[in-house]
Amino acid sequence: MSDRDARREEILALASGMFARSGFHGVSMDELGAALGVSGPALYRYFPGKEAILSAMLVDISERLLAGGRERALSARGARETLESLVEFHVDFALDQPDLIAVQSRDLDAVPDADRRLVRRLQAQYVDLWVDALQEVHDVTPDRARAGAHAVFGLINSTPHSARLTRPEMAALLRSMALSALATTPRPRVQ
C-alpha cells in the first residue's frame, strides 16, 4: 500500500469515528484535519471534499461486505452452511465496525446520488446472498426471505452499540439469536 493510500485509509478510519459520534454534518473539514494533525485544507490532497470522504467510506464498506459475503457463499457446502457463515460474517462486521453501521444508517442521504445508488445496489446484492440461502433452507418466498434477512440485520446491527458482554460472548449471543430468528422465517401455516 502506498503512503497516499495509507493516509486515505487513516482519514477514512478517523472520519468514521467522528461522523458516528457527531454526525456527518456535525464535523467540519477543519475538525477532521485537526484530529489528524493537519489543516483542514490539507485533506483536499486526498479527497475533493467531505462528501467524497463519506462516499468513499460507505462505498468501500459496501464493497467489502459484498465481497466477504460472496466468499462465504462460495466456500460453503450447501445453503444451511452458507446461512450460518453469512451470520457469522455479519456478526463479526457489526462488532468490528459499529461506527460504520452508525454512519451508514444516519448519513447515507448525505452521499451524492450516484454513490448512494451504488451503495444501495451493492447492499441489495449482499441481501440477495441471504435471500438465496434462506429460500433454499426454508422454502420461503423471496419477499419473506428478504424481510427475514432485514430483520436479522436490524438485530445484529443495533446490538454492538449497547453490548455489555465481552466480544466473544457478544458474538456467540448474536450468532445464536440471529440463527434462531432466521429459523422462524418458514411460511406461516394457513388455517
mmCIF file of C-alpha atoms in Angstrom:
data_model
loop_
_atom_site.group_PDB
_atom_site.id
_atom_site.type_symbol
_atom_site.label_atom_id
_atom_site.label_comp_id
_atom_site.label_asym_id
_atom_site.label_seq_id
_atom_site.Cartn_x
_atom_site.Cartn_y
_atom_site.Cartn_z
ATOM 1 C CA MET A 1 0.000 0.000 0.000
ATOM 2 C CA SER A 2 1.374 3.373 -0.966
ATOM 3 C CA ASP A 3 1.811 6.177 1.557
ATOM 4 C CA ARG A 4 -1.051 8.021 -0.135
ATOM 5 C CA ASP A 5 -3.359 5.009 0.150
ATOM 6 C CA ALA A 6 -2.350 4.501 3.775
ATOM 7 C CA ARG A 7 -3.129 8.147 4.542
ATOM 8 C CA ARG A 8 -6.518 7.867 2.814
ATOM 9 C CA GLU A 9 -7.314 4.807 4.946
ATOM 10 C CA GLU A 10 -6.274 6.726 8.061
ATOM 11 C CA ILE A 11 -8.561 9.617 7.097
ATOM 12 C CA LEU A 12 -11.485 7.259 6.465
ATOM 13 C CA ALA A 13 -10.985 5.430 9.772
ATOM 14 C CA LEU A 14 -10.810 8.625 11.795
ATOM 15 C CA ALA A 15 -13.726 10.186 9.908
ATOM 16 C CA SER A 16 -15.929 7.149 10.548
ATOM 17 C CA GLY A 17 -15.486 7.567 14.292
ATOM 18 C CA MET A 18 -16.046 11.307 14.197
ATOM 19 C CA PHE A 19 -19.091 11.006 11.899
ATOM 20 C CA ALA A 20 -20.516 8.244 14.120
ATOM 21 C CA ARG A 21 -20.212 10.426 17.232
ATOM 22 C CA SER A 22 -21.224 13.811 15.815
ATOM 23 C CA GLY A 23 -22.954 13.055 12.521
ATOM 24 C CA PHE A 24 -21.644 13.890 9.073
ATOM 25 C CA HIS A 25 -22.993 17.443 9.272
ATOM 26 C CA GLY A 26 -21.564 17.884 12.770
ATOM 27 C CA VAL A 27 -17.931 17.503 11.669
ATOM 28 C CA SER A 28 -16.068 20.103 9.622
ATOM 29 C CA MET A 29 -13.043 19.543 7.414
ATOM 30 C CA ASP A 30 -11.063 21.712 9.835
ATOM 31 C CA GLU A 31 -12.067 19.500 12.781
ATOM 32 C CA LEU A 32 -11.212 16.370 10.833
ATOM 33 C CA GLY A 33 -7.860 17.841 9.785
ATOM 34 C CA ALA A 34 -7.069 18.885 13.369
ATOM 35 C CA ALA A 35 -7.785 15.366 14.598
ATOM 36 C CA LEU A 36 -5.287 14.111 12.005
ATOM 37 C CA GLY A 37 -2.728 16.749 12.934
ATOM 38 C CA VAL A 38 -3.029 18.705 9.686
ATOM 39 C CA SER A 39 -5.019 21.683 8.473
ATOM 40 C CA GLY A 40 -8.465 21.061 7.036
ATOM 41 C CA PRO A 41 -7.372 22.205 3.564
ATOM 42 C CA ALA A 42 -4.568 19.600 3.596
ATOM 43 C CA LEU A 43 -7.270 16.915 3.351
ATOM 44 C CA TYR A 44 -8.149 18.140 -0.141
ATOM 45 C CA ARG A 45 -4.972 16.439 -1.375
ATOM 46 C CA TYR A 46 -6.692 13.138 -0.628
ATOM 47 C CA PHE A 47 -10.388 13.867 -1.131
ATOM 48 C CA PRO A 48 -12.145 16.652 -3.067
ATOM 49 C CA GLY A 49 -14.467 17.327 -0.116
ATOM 50 C CA LYS A 50 -16.223 15.956 2.930
ATOM 51 C CA GLU A 51 -18.926 14.290 0.809
ATOM 52 C CA ALA A 52 -16.185 12.397 -1.047
ATOM 53 C CA ILE A 53 -14.869 11.099 2.286
ATOM 54 C CA LEU A 54 -18.330 9.876 3.240
ATOM 55 C CA SER A 55 -18.875 8.347 -0.207
ATOM 56 C CA ALA A 56 -15.532 6.548 -0.171
ATOM 57 C CA MET A 57 -16.260 5.241 3.317
ATOM 58 C CA LEU A 58 -19.712 3.852 2.509
ATOM 59 C CA VAL A 59 -18.892 2.527 -0.969
ATOM 60 C CA ASP A 60 -15.801 0.789 0.414
ATOM 61 C CA ILE A 61 -17.630 -0.923 3.251
ATOM 62 C CA SER A 62 -20.466 -1.958 0.935
ATOM 63 C CA GLU A 63 -17.953 -3.478 -1.485
ATOM 64 C CA ARG A 64 -16.190 -5.291 1.356
ATOM 65 C CA LEU A 65 -19.466 -6.656 2.735
ATOM 66 C CA LEU A 66 -20.476 -7.965 -0.670
ATOM 67 C CA ALA A 67 -17.048 -9.487 -1.376
ATOM 68 C CA GLY A 68 -16.956 -11.138 2.048
ATOM 69 C CA GLY A 69 -20.500 -12.432 1.689
ATOM 70 C CA ARG A 70 -19.771 -13.860 -1.755
ATOM 71 C CA GLU A 71 -16.614 -15.511 -0.477
ATOM 72 C CA ARG A 72 -18.550 -17.234 2.307
ATOM 73 C CA ALA A 73 -21.355 -18.299 -0.006
ATOM 74 C CA LEU A 74 -18.903 -19.790 -2.497
ATOM 75 C CA SER A 75 -16.874 -21.659 0.118
ATOM 76 C CA ALA A 76 -19.864 -23.103 1.991
ATOM 77 C CA ARG A 77 -21.161 -26.604 1.441
ATOM 78 C CA GLY A 78 -24.843 -26.007 0.949
ATOM 79 C CA ALA A 79 -27.402 -23.375 1.825
ATOM 80 C CA ARG A 80 -27.532 -24.047 5.571
ATOM 81 C CA GLU A 81 -23.759 -23.647 5.894
ATOM 82 C CA THR A 82 -23.952 -20.528 3.695
ATOM 83 C CA LEU A 83 -26.535 -19.024 6.018
ATOM 84 C CA GLU A 84 -24.503 -19.857 9.131
ATOM 85 C CA SER A 85 -21.373 -18.418 7.532
ATOM 86 C CA LEU A 86 -23.178 -15.233 6.475
ATOM 87 C CA VAL A 87 -24.478 -14.769 10.025
ATOM 88 C CA GLU A 88 -21.001 -15.231 11.474
ATOM 89 C CA PHE A 89 -19.528 -12.820 8.920
ATOM 90 C CA HIS A 90 -22.147 -10.142 9.601
ATOM 91 C CA VAL A 91 -21.809 -10.502 13.370
ATOM 92 C CA ASP A 92 -18.055 -10.009 13.082
ATOM 93 C CA PHE A 93 -18.596 -6.982 10.849
ATOM 94 C CA ALA A 94 -21.081 -5.420 13.275
ATOM 95 C CA LEU A 95 -18.848 -5.955 16.278
ATOM 96 C CA ASP A 96 -15.732 -4.720 14.468
ATOM 97 C CA GLN A 97 -17.301 -1.765 12.603
ATOM 98 C CA PRO A 98 -20.034 -0.197 14.777
ATOM 99 C CA ASP A 99 -19.038 3.315 13.670
ATOM 100 C CA LEU A 100 -19.607 2.472 10.014
ATOM 101 C CA ILE A 101 -23.002 0.997 10.832
ATOM 102 C CA ALA A 102 -23.984 4.214 12.620
ATOM 103 C CA VAL A 103 -22.717 6.413 9.777
ATOM 104 C CA GLN A 104 -24.411 4.323 7.093
ATOM 105 C CA SER A 105 -27.689 4.302 8.999
ATOM 106 C CA ARG A 106 -27.758 8.023 9.718
ATOM 107 C CA ASP A 107 -25.796 9.735 6.937
ATOM 108 C CA LEU A 108 -26.329 7.796 3.691
ATOM 109 C CA ASP A 109 -28.640 10.569 2.469
ATOM 110 C CA ALA A 110 -25.680 12.991 2.536
ATOM 111 C CA VAL A 111 -23.852 10.916 -0.094
ATOM 112 C CA PRO A 112 -24.139 12.235 -3.674
ATOM 113 C CA ASP A 113 -26.848 10.491 -5.716
ATOM 114 C CA ALA A 114 -24.588 8.361 -7.927
ATOM 115 C CA ASP A 115 -22.630 6.982 -4.973
ATOM 116 C CA ARG A 116 -25.800 6.469 -2.928
ATOM 117 C CA ARG A 117 -27.261 4.409 -5.790
ATOM 118 C CA LEU A 118 -24.023 2.388 -5.923
ATOM 119 C CA VAL A 119 -24.150 1.735 -2.168
ATOM 120 C CA ARG A 120 -27.798 0.640 -2.430
ATOM 121 C CA ARG A 121 -27.005 -1.622 -5.401
ATOM 122 C CA LEU A 122 -24.114 -3.276 -3.511
ATOM 123 C CA GLN A 123 -26.284 -3.680 -0.425
ATOM 124 C CA ALA A 124 -29.066 -5.271 -2.483
ATOM 125 C CA GLN A 125 -26.594 -7.789 -3.912
ATOM 126 C CA TYR A 126 -25.420 -8.608 -0.375
ATOM 127 C CA VAL A 127 -29.013 -9.105 0.776
ATOM 128 C CA ASP A 128 -29.616 -11.361 -2.249
ATOM 129 C CA LEU A 129 -26.964 -13.766 -0.920
ATOM 130 C CA TRP A 130 -29.014 -14.116 2.264
ATOM 131 C CA VAL A 131 -32.295 -14.380 0.355
ATOM 132 C CA ASP A 132 -30.972 -17.191 -1.824
ATOM 133 C CA ALA A 133 -29.768 -19.180 1.186
ATOM 134 C CA LEU A 134 -32.966 -18.567 3.168
ATOM 135 C CA GLN A 135 -35.156 -19.638 0.255
ATOM 136 C CA GLU A 136 -33.254 -22.869 -0.110
ATOM 137 C CA VAL A 137 -33.122 -23.666 3.615
ATOM 138 C CA HIS A 138 -36.708 -22.721 4.465
ATOM 139 C CA ASP A 139 -38.561 -22.881 1.118
ATOM 140 C CA VAL A 140 -39.964 -19.375 1.517
ATOM 141 C CA THR A 141 -40.904 -16.652 -0.920
ATOM 142 C CA PRO A 142 -38.285 -14.078 -1.845
ATOM 143 C CA ASP A 143 -40.263 -11.383 -0.011
ATOM 144 C CA ARG A 144 -40.395 -13.420 3.198
ATOM 145 C CA ALA A 145 -36.692 -14.274 2.931
ATOM 146 C CA ARG A 146 -35.806 -10.611 2.327
ATOM 147 C CA ALA A 147 -37.928 -9.493 5.290
ATOM 148 C CA GLY A 148 -36.268 -12.115 7.491
ATOM 149 C CA ALA A 149 -32.788 -11.049 6.390
ATOM 150 C CA HIS A 150 -33.513 -7.391 7.086
ATOM 151 C CA ALA A 151 -34.973 -8.226 10.497
ATOM 152 C CA VAL A 152 -31.783 -10.083 11.390
ATOM 153 C CA PHE A 153 -29.637 -7.198 10.126
ATOM 154 C CA GLY A 154 -31.580 -4.956 12.490
ATOM 155 C CA LEU A 155 -30.896 -7.303 15.384
ATOM 156 C CA ILE A 156 -27.202 -7.670 14.624
ATOM 157 C CA ASN A 157 -26.523 -4.058 13.625
ATOM 158 C CA SER A 158 -28.183 -2.457 16.645
ATOM 159 C CA THR A 159 -26.586 -4.587 19.318
ATOM 160 C CA PRO A 160 -22.895 -3.524 19.221
ATOM 161 C CA HIS A 161 -23.884 -0.066 20.434
ATOM 162 C CA SER A 162 -25.401 -1.465 23.611
ATOM 163 C CA ALA A 163 -23.241 -4.545 24.140
ATOM 164 C CA ARG A 164 -22.229 -5.148 27.734
ATOM 165 C CA LEU A 165 -20.596 -8.526 27.217
ATOM 166 C CA THR A 166 -17.097 -9.437 26.119
ATOM 167 C CA ARG A 167 -16.641 -9.626 22.350
ATOM 168 C CA PRO A 168 -16.602 -13.463 22.272
ATOM 169 C CA GLU A 169 -19.716 -13.619 24.454
ATOM 170 C CA MET A 170 -21.491 -10.998 22.348
ATOM 171 C CA ALA A 171 -20.525 -12.732 19.098
ATOM 172 C CA ALA A 172 -21.847 -16.066 20.366
ATOM 173 C CA LEU A 173 -25.072 -14.469 21.595
ATOM 174 C CA LEU A 174 -25.671 -12.627 18.316
ATOM 175 C CA ARG A 175 -24.950 -15.727 16.223
ATOM 176 C CA SER A 176 -27.339 -17.800 18.303
ATOM 177 C CA MET A 177 -30.092 -15.188 18.270
ATOM 178 C CA ALA A 178 -29.738 -14.492 14.538
ATOM 179 C CA LEU A 179 -29.875 -18.173 13.602
ATOM 180 C CA SER A 180 -32.871 -18.671 15.890
ATOM 181 C CA ALA A 181 -34.620 -15.691 14.322
ATOM 182 C CA LEU A 182 -33.893 -16.966 10.814
ATOM 183 C CA ALA A 183 -35.323 -20.360 11.736
ATOM 184 C CA THR A 184 -38.702 -18.664 12.173
ATOM 185 C CA THR A 185 -38.887 -17.497 8.549
ATOM 186 C CA PRO A 186 -40.756 -20.557 7.179
ATOM 187 C CA ARG A 187 -44.133 -19.896 5.646
ATOM 188 C CA PRO A 188 -46.856 -19.450 8.238
ATOM 189 C CA ARG A 189 -49.406 -22.229 8.340
ATOM 190 C CA VAL A 190 -52.639 -21.427 6.587
ATOM 191 C CA GLN A 191 -55.681 -22.328 8.672
#
